[in-house]
Each structure stands twice: as structure tokens, then as C-alpha cells.
């Protein structure tokens, strides 16, 4: 279950649209798709607490929804991941900040948190 910690960054990075050209229709399309993935997690996430957490996401702006979903995707797991669990994390502030996006590249799970992983325990 704890191996799903990557959903946090998947949601934020997806919404930021870092792989598409800025200020294009592609960004809006990627953001819409990310919001759809977030909504699917209400029924598809394998951890019941996470499904409940995703259902509790409010109807605020899309950025706030994604930020809340990303936070919930850590908080709902058996091990409470946080920014201190990784060498770097993609934060909500990084959605609009390319410098912060670059700083969050290639994060690693720190040893204390790694012990709580399952299949991904030995991955880098």
C-alpha cells in the first residue's frame, strides 16, 4: 500500500503539465486529464482510506483540488509520508515555478521511510 506514495507527485506534476509547451491548449488538456485521474481515485484506489479521502476533496479551484488530493494521497497511506520522507518533493508551489520543478527532479525515498515500502523497497 505504501508503494502508492508516488500518486502525490503524479497528480501535481500532471497538473503542472511539465512535459508540454507552456501556455498552450495542451496544458489545459493535461490539467483536465489529471483532474479526471483524481476523480477516478475515488473508486479505483486500492486503499479504502484513500478512496474516502479522495471523495472528501472539495469543489474549490482545480489547483486547490489537486493540491488537496496530493496531500491526501500521502496522509491516507498506512505510513504518513511527508516532504521529510524524500530527498525532494514536487510541491503545489512548483506547479507554476520552473525552478522548483527542476529542484524536485529525481526524488528518492529516504532510508527511514523506505523501510515502510513493499515491492518498491529496493527500487531507486
Backbone as JSON Lines, residues from 0, in Angstrom:
{"i":0,"aa":"X","n":[0.81,-1.2,0.0],"ca":[0.0,0.0,0.0],"c":[0.86,1.27,0.0]}
{"i":1,"aa":"X","n":[1.91,1.27,0.78],"ca":[2.76,2.46,0.86],"c":[3.49,2.74,-0.44]}
{"i":2,"aa":"X","n":[3.57,1.74,-1.32],"ca":[4.24,1.94,-2.6],"c":[3.5,2.95,-3.48]}
{"i":3,"aa":"X","n":[2.28,3.28,-3.12],"ca":[1.49,4.23,-3.9],"c":[1.78,5.69,-3.53]}
{"i":4,"aa":"X","n":[2.86,5.93,-2.8],"ca":[3.23,7.29,-2.42],"c":[3.45,8.18,-3.64]}
{"i":5,"aa":"X","n":[3.77,7.6,-4.78],"ca":[4.05,8.38,-5.98],"c":[2.85,9.08,-6.57]}
{"i":6,"aa":"X","n":[1.65,8.71,-6.13],"ca":[0.47,9.41,-6.64],"c":[0.52,10.9,-6.31]}
{"i":7,"aa":"X","n":[1.14,11.23,-5.2],"ca":[1.29,12.64,-4.8],"c":[1.92,13.44,-5.93]}
{"i":8,"aa":"X","n":[3.09,13.01,-6.35],"ca":[3.8,13.74,-7.4],"c":[3.12,13.58,-8.76]}
{"i":9,"aa":"X","n":[2.55,12.42,-9.02],"ca":[1.84,12.2,-10.28],"c":[0.74,13.24,-10.47]}
{"i":10,"aa":"X","n":[-0.02,13.48,-9.42],"ca":[-1.11,14.47,-9.51],"c":[-0.56,15.88,-9.72]}
{"i":11,"aa":"X","n":[0.43,16.26,-8.93],"ca":[0.96,17.63,-9.04],"c":[1.72,17.85,-10.35]}
{"i":12,"aa":"X","n":[2.55,16.9,-10.72],"ca":[3.33,17.04,-11.96],"c":[2.4,16.98,-13.16]}
{"i":13,"aa":"X","n":[1.43,16.09,-13.1],"ca":[0.46,16.02,-14.19],"c":[-0.28,17.32,-14.37]}
{"i":14,"aa":"X","n":[-0.72,17.9,-13.26],"ca":[-1.47,19.16,-13.35],"c":[-0.57,20.29,-13.84]}
{"i":15,"aa":"X","n":[0.69,20.27,-13.47],"ca":[1.62,21.31,-13.91],"c":[1.89,21.23,-15.42]}
{"i":16,"aa":"X","n":[1.69,20.05,-15.97],"ca":[1.9,19.88,-17.41],"c":[3.34,20.15,-17.84]}
{"i":17,"aa":"X","n":[4.28,19.65,-17.06],"ca":[5.68,20.0,-17.31],"c":[6.24,19.41,-18.61]}
{"i":18,"aa":"X","n":[5.54,18.45,-19.19],"ca":[6.04,17.82,-20.41],"c":[5.44,18.43,-21.68]}
{"i":19,"aa":"X","n":[4.64,19.47,-21.52],"ca":[4.04,20.12,-22.69],"c":[4.46,21.59,-22.76]}
{"i":20,"aa":"X","n":[4.33,22.16,-23.91],"ca":[4.72,23.56,-24.1],"c":[3.82,24.47,-23.27]}
{"i":21,"aa":"X","n":[4.41,25.37,-22.48],"ca":[3.61,26.29,-21.64],"c":[2.67,27.16,-22.48]}
{"i":22,"aa":"X","n":[1.59,27.56,-21.84],"ca":[0.62,28.49,-22.42],"c":[0.04,27.99,-23.74]}
{"i":23,"aa":"X","n":[-0.23,26.7,-23.81],"ca":[-0.88,26.14,-24.99],"c":[-2.12,25.37,-24.56]}
{"i":24,"aa":"X","n":[-2.91,24.98,-25.54],"ca":[-4.1,24.18,-25.25],"c":[-3.72,22.84,-24.64]}
{"i":25,"aa":"X","n":[-2.52,22.38,-24.91],"ca":[-2.06,21.11,-24.35],"c":[-2.03,21.15,-22.82]}
{"i":26,"aa":"X","n":[-1.67,22.28,-22.26],"ca":[-1.63,22.4,-20.79],"c":[-3.02,22.19,-20.23]}
{"i":27,"aa":"X","n":[-4.01,22.84,-20.81],"ca":[-5.39,22.69,-20.34],"c":[-5.86,21.25,-20.49]}
{"i":28,"aa":"X","n":[-5.49,20.59,-21.57],"ca":[-5.89,19.2,-21.78],"c":[-5.26,18.29,-20.74]}
{"i":29,"aa":"X","n":[-3.99,18.51,-20.44],"ca":[-3.3,17.7,-19.43],"c":[-3.89,17.96,-18.05]}
{"i":30,"aa":"X","n":[-4.21,19.2,-17.75],"ca":[-4.81,19.51,-16.45],"c":[-6.18,18.84,-16.32]}
{"i":31,"aa":"X","n":[-6.95,18.88,-17.37],"ca":[-8.27,18.22,-17.35],"c":[-8.12,16.72,-17.13]}
{"i":32,"aa":"X","n":[-7.16,16.12,-17.82],"ca":[-6.93,14.68,-17.67],"c":[-6.48,14.34,-16.25]}
{"i":33,"aa":"X","n":[-5.66,15.19,-15.66],"ca":[-5.2,14.96,-14.29],"c":[-6.36,15.05,-13.31]}
{"i":34,"aa":"X","n":[-7.25,15.99,-13.52],"ca":[-8.44,16.08,-12.67],"c":[-9.31,14.83,-12.81]}
{"i":35,"aa":"X","n":[-9.37,14.28,-14.01],"ca":[-10.13,13.04,-14.22],"c":[-9.48,11.87,-13.47]}
{"i":36,"aa":"X","n":[-8.16,11.79,-13.53],"ca":[-7.46,10.75,-12.77],"c":[-7.75,10.9,-11.28]}
{"i":37,"aa":"X","n":[-7.71,12.14,-10.79],"ca":[-8.0,12.39,-9.39],"c":[-9.4,11.87,-9.04]}
{"i":38,"aa":"X","n":[-10.37,12.13,-9.89],"ca":[-11.74,11.68,-9.62],"c":[-11.85,10.16,-9.67]}
{"i":39,"aa":"X","n":[-11.09,9.53,-10.57],"ca":[-11.11,8.07,-10.65],"c":[-10.57,7.41,-9.38]}
{"i":40,"aa":"X","n":[-9.67,8.1,-8.69],"ca":[-9.09,7.54,-7.48],"c":[-10.14,7.3,-6.39]}
{"i":41,"aa":"X","n":[-11.27,8.01,-6.47],"ca":[-12.37,7.8,-5.52],"c":[-12.87,6.36,-5.56]}
{"i":42,"aa":"X","n":[-12.8,5.75,-6.72],"ca":[-13.3,4.38,-6.83],"c":[-12.2,3.36,-7.11]}
{"i":43,"aa":"X","n":[-11.06,3.79,-7.62],"ca":[-10.02,2.84,-8.04],"c":[-8.88,2.65,-7.05]}
{"i":44,"aa":"X","n":[-8.67,3.59,-6.16],"ca":[-7.53,3.46,-5.24],"c":[-7.71,2.19,-4.4]}
{"i":45,"aa":"X","n":[-6.69,1.36,-4.29],"ca":[-6.84,0.1,-3.56],"c":[-6.92,0.24,-2.03]}
{"i":46,"aa":"X","n":[-6.58,1.41,-1.5],"ca":[-6.62,1.61,-0.05],"c":[-7.95,2.3,0.31]}
{"i":47,"aa":"X","n":[-8.81,1.64,1.08],"ca":[-10.12,2.23,1.4],"c":[-10.03,3.64,2.0]}
{"i":48,"aa":"X","n":[-9.07,3.88,2.88],"ca":[-8.94,5.22,3.47],"c":[-8.63,6.26,2.4]}
{"i":49,"aa":"X","n":[-7.91,5.87,1.38],"ca":[-7.58,6.8,0.3],"c":[-8.79,7.07,-0.58]}
{"i":50,"aa":"X","n":[-9.6,6.04,-0.81],"ca":[-10.83,6.27,-1.59],"c":[-11.72,7.27,-0.85]}
{"i":51,"aa":"X","n":[-11.84,7.1,0.45],"ca":[-12.65,8.03,1.25],"c":[-12.06,9.43,1.2]}
{"i":52,"aa":"X","n":[-10.73,9.53,1.32],"ca":[-10.08,10.84,1.3],"c":[-10.3,11.54,-0.03]}
{"i":53,"aa":"X","n":[-10.25,10.81,-1.12],"ca":[-10.47,11.42,-2.44],"c":[-11.91,11.89,-2.59]}
{"i":54,"aa":"X","n":[-12.84,11.18,-1.99],"ca":[-14.25,11.6,-2.05],"c":[-14.48,12.88,-1.26]}
{"i":55,"aa":"X","n":[-13.62,13.15,-0.29],"ca":[-13.78,14.33,0.56],"c":[-13.16,15.6,-0.04]}
{"i":56,"aa":"X","n":[-12.54,15.5,-1.2],"ca":[-11.94,16.68,-1.84],"c":[-13.06,17.64,-2.19]}
{"i":57,"aa":"X","n":[-12.89,18.88,-1.83],"ca":[-13.93,19.89,-2.05],"c":[-14.07,20.3,-3.51]}
{"i":58,"aa":"X","n":[-14.88,21.3,-3.71],"ca":[-15.17,21.8,-5.05],"c":[-14.54,23.17,-5.26]}
{"i":59,"aa":"X","n":[-13.35,23.35,-4.73],"ca":[-12.62,24.62,-4.88],"c":[-12.03,24.68,-6.29]}
{"i":60,"aa":"X","n":[-11.12,25.59,-6.5],"ca":[-10.47,25.72,-7.8],"c":[-9.72,24.42,-8.13]}
{"i":61,"aa":"X","n":[-9.47,24.16,-9.4],"ca":[-8.74,22.94,-9.76],"c":[-7.38,22.82,-9.08]}
{"i":62,"aa":"X","n":[-6.65,23.93,-8.92],"ca":[-5.35,23.86,-8.26],"c":[-5.52,23.42,-6.81]}
{"i":63,"aa":"X","n":[-6.5,23.95,-6.14],"ca":[-6.75,23.57,-4.74],"c":[-7.18,22.11,-4.67]}
{"i":64,"aa":"X","n":[-8.02,21.66,-5.58],"ca":[-8.45,20.26,-5.59],"c":[-7.26,19.32,-5.76]}
{"i":65,"aa":"X","n":[-6.4,19.62,-6.72],"ca":[-5.23,18.78,-6.96],"c":[-4.29,18.79,-5.76]}
{"i":66,"aa":"X","n":[-4.1,19.97,-5.17],"ca":[-3.24,20.09,-4.0],"c":[-3.79,19.27,-2.84]}
{"i":67,"aa":"X","n":[-5.1,19.35,-2.61],"ca":[-5.72,18.58,-1.54],"c":[-5.62,17.08,-1.82]}
{"i":68,"aa":"X","n":[-5.83,16.7,-3.06],"ca":[-5.75,15.28,-3.41],"c":[-4.32,14.76,-3.24]}
{"i":69,"aa":"X","n":[-3.35,15.56,-3.63],"ca":[-1.95,15.15,-3.47],"c":[-1.61,14.97,-1.99]}
{"i":70,"aa":"X","n":[-2.02,15.91,-1.16],"ca":[-1.77,15.79,0.29],"c":[-2.48,14.57,0.86]}
{"i":71,"aa":"X","n":[-3.72,14.37,0.43],"ca":[-4.49,13.23,0.93],"c":[-3.87,11.91,0.49]}
{"i":72,"aa":"X","n":[-3.23,11.9,-0.68],"ca":[-2.65,10.66,-1.19],"c":[-1.47,10.17,-0.35]}
{"i":73,"aa":"X","n":[-0.87,11.06,0.41],"ca":[0.15,10.66,1.39],"c":[-0.5,10.35,2.73]}
{"i":74,"aa":"X","n":[-1.38,11.22,3.18],"ca":[-1.95,11.1,4.53],"c":[-2.79,9.83,4.71]}
{"i":75,"aa":"X","n":[-3.36,9.32,3.64],"ca":[-4.26,8.17,3.75],"c":[-3.53,6.83,3.78]}
{"i":76,"aa":"X","n":[-2.25,6.83,3.47],"ca":[-1.49,5.58,3.46],"c":[-1.12,5.15,4.88]}
{"i":77,"aa":"X","n":[-0.88,3.87,5.08],"ca":[-0.51,3.41,6.44],"c":[0.7,4.14,7.01]}
{"i":78,"aa":"X","n":[1.72,4.41,6.18],"ca":[2.85,5.22,6.64],"c":[2.59,6.66,6.22]}
{"i":79,"aa":"X","n":[2.63,7.61,7.15],"ca":[2.32,9.01,6.82],"c":[3.49,9.73,6.14]}
{"i":80,"aa":"X","n":[3.6,9.57,4.83],"ca":[4.66,10.24,4.09],"c":[4.52,11.75,4.22]}
{"i":81,"aa":"X","n":[5.66,12.44,4.13],"ca":[5.69,13.9,4.16],"c":[6.89,14.35,3.32]}
{"i":82,"aa":"X","n":[7.08,15.64,3.24],"ca":[8.23,16.14,2.48],"c":[9.54,15.63,3.09]}
{"i":83,"aa":"X","n":[9.54,15.35,4.36],"ca":[10.73,14.83,5.03],"c":[11.03,13.37,4.72]}
{"i":84,"aa":"X","n":[10.16,12.72,3.96],"ca":[10.36,11.32,3.6],"c":[11.17,11.14,2.33]}
{"i":85,"aa":"X","n":[11.48,12.26,1.65],"ca":[12.1,12.21,0.33],"c":[13.26,13.2,0.23]}
{"i":86,"aa":"X","n":[14.14,12.94,-0.72],"ca":[15.24,13.89,-0.96],"c":[14.72,15.18,-1.56]}
{"i":87,"aa":"X","n":[13.62,15.11,-2.29],"ca":[12.98,16.29,-2.9],"c":[11.52,15.93,-3.15]}
{"i":88,"aa":"X","n":[10.66,16.93,-3.15],"ca":[9.26,16.7,-3.48],"c":[8.75,17.79,-4.4]}
{"i":89,"aa":"X","n":[7.77,17.45,-5.18],"ca":[7.11,18.39,-6.06],"c":[5.97,19.0,-5.26]}
{"i":90,"aa":"X","n":[6.06,20.27,-4.96],"ca":[5.05,20.93,-4.13],"c":[4.01,21.64,-4.99]}
{"i":91,"aa":"X","n":[2.94,22.07,-4.37],"ca":[1.93,22.83,-5.09],"c":[2.51,24.12,-5.67]}
{"i":92,"aa":"X","n":[3.47,24.71,-4.96],"ca":[4.11,25.93,-5.46],"c":[4.85,25.68,-6.77]}
{"i":93,"aa":"X","n":[5.31,24.46,-6.97],"ca":[6.08,24.13,-8.18],"c":[5.21,24.07,-9.43]}
{"i":94,"aa":"X","n":[3.9,24.0,-9.25],"ca":[3.01,23.95,-10.42],"c":[3.29,25.12,-11.36]}
{"i":95,"aa":"X","n":[3.55,26.29,-10.82],"ca":[3.79,27.48,-11.63],"c":[5.23,27.98,-11.56]}
{"i":96,"aa":"X","n":[6.14,27.16,-11.04],"ca":[7.51,27.63,-10.83],"c":[8.51,26.62,-11.4]}
{"i":97,"aa":"X","n":[9.1,26.96,-12.53],"ca":[10.01,26.03,-13.19],"c":[11.27,25.75,-12.38]}
{"i":98,"aa":"X","n":[11.73,26.7,-11.6],"ca":[12.91,26.46,-10.76],"c":[12.61,25.4,-9.71]}
{"i":99,"aa":"X","n":[11.44,25.49,-9.1],"ca":[11.05,24.48,-8.11],"c":[10.79,23.13,-8.77]}
{"i":100,"aa":"X","n":[10.28,23.16,-9.99],"ca":[10.09,21.91,-10.72],"c":[11.43,21.21,-10.93]}
{"i":101,"aa":"X","n":[12.42,21.97,-11.34],"ca":[13.76,21.39,-11.58],"c":[14.36,20.86,-10.28]}
{"i":102,"aa":"X","n":[14.13,21.56,-9.19],"ca":[14.69,21.14,-7.9],"c":[14.07,19.84,-7.4]}
{"i":103,"aa":"X","n":[12.88,19.52,-7.89],"ca":[12.17,18.33,-7.43],"c":[12.42,17.11,-8.31]}
{"i":104,"aa":"X","n":[13.34,17.22,-9.24],"ca":[13.59,16.1,-10.15],"c":[14.28,14.94,-9.44]}
{"i":105,"aa":"X","n":[13.94,13.75,-9.85],"ca":[14.57,12.52,-9.38],"c":[14.59,12.35,-7.86]}
{"i":106,"aa":"X","n":[13.44,12.47,-7.22],"ca":[13.42,12.29,-5.77],"c":[13.69,10.84,-5.37]}
{"i":107,"aa":"X","n":[14.21,10.68,-4.2],"ca":[14.47,9.36,-3.63],"c":[13.77,9.27,-2.27]}
{"i":108,"aa":"X","n":[13.25,8.1,-1.98],"ca":[12.67,7.87,-0.66],"c":[13.83,7.71,0.31]}
{"i":109,"aa":"X","n":[13.79,8.46,1.4],"ca":[14.85,8.39,2.4],"c":[14.8,7.07,3.16]}
{"i":110,"aa":"X","n":[15.93,6.64,3.7],"ca":[16.01,5.31,4.34],"c":[14.94,5.03,5.4]}
{"i":111,"aa":"X","n":[14.65,5.99,6.27],"ca":[13.65,5.75,7.32],"c":[12.28,5.43,6.73]}
{"i":112,"aa":"X","n":[11.9,6.15,5.68],"ca":[10.61,5.91,5.03],"c":[10.66,4.67,4.15]}
{"i":113,"aa":"X","n":[11.8,4.39,3.57],"ca":[11.95,3.24,2.66],"c":[11.59,1.93,3.36]}
{"i":114,"aa":"X","n":[11.85,1.85,4.65],"ca":[11.57,0.6,5.37],"c":[10.07,0.27,5.38]}
{"i":115,"aa":"X","n":[9.21,1.24,5.11],"ca":[7.77,1.02,5.11],"c":[7.23,0.65,3.73]}
{"i":116,"aa":"X","n":[8.11,0.61,2.73],"ca":[7.67,0.24,1.39],"c":[7.56,-1.27,1.26]}
{"i":117,"aa":"X","n":[6.83,-1.69,0.27],"ca":[6.69,-3.12,-0.01],"c":[7.58,-3.49,-1.19]}
{"i":118,"aa":"X","n":[6.95,-3.72,-2.31],"ca":[7.67,-4.12,-3.52],"c":[8.71,-3.11,-3.94]}
{"i":119,"aa":"X","n":[8.46,-1.84,-3.71],"ca":[9.37,-0.77,-4.15],"c":[10.54,-0.52,-3.19]}
{"i":120,"aa":"X","n":[10.61,-1.29,-2.13],"ca":[11.63,-1.06,-1.1],"c":[13.05,-1.0,-1.67]}
{"i":121,"aa":"X","n":[13.33,-1.84,-2.65],"ca":[14.69,-1.9,-3.19],"c":[14.88,-1.11,-4.48]}
{"i":122,"aa":"X","n":[13.87,-0.37,-4.88],"ca":[14.0,0.43,-6.11],"c":[14.66,1.76,-5.81]}
{"i":123,"aa":"X","n":[15.17,2.38,-6.82],"ca":[15.83,3.68,-6.64],"c":[15.17,4.66,-7.5]}
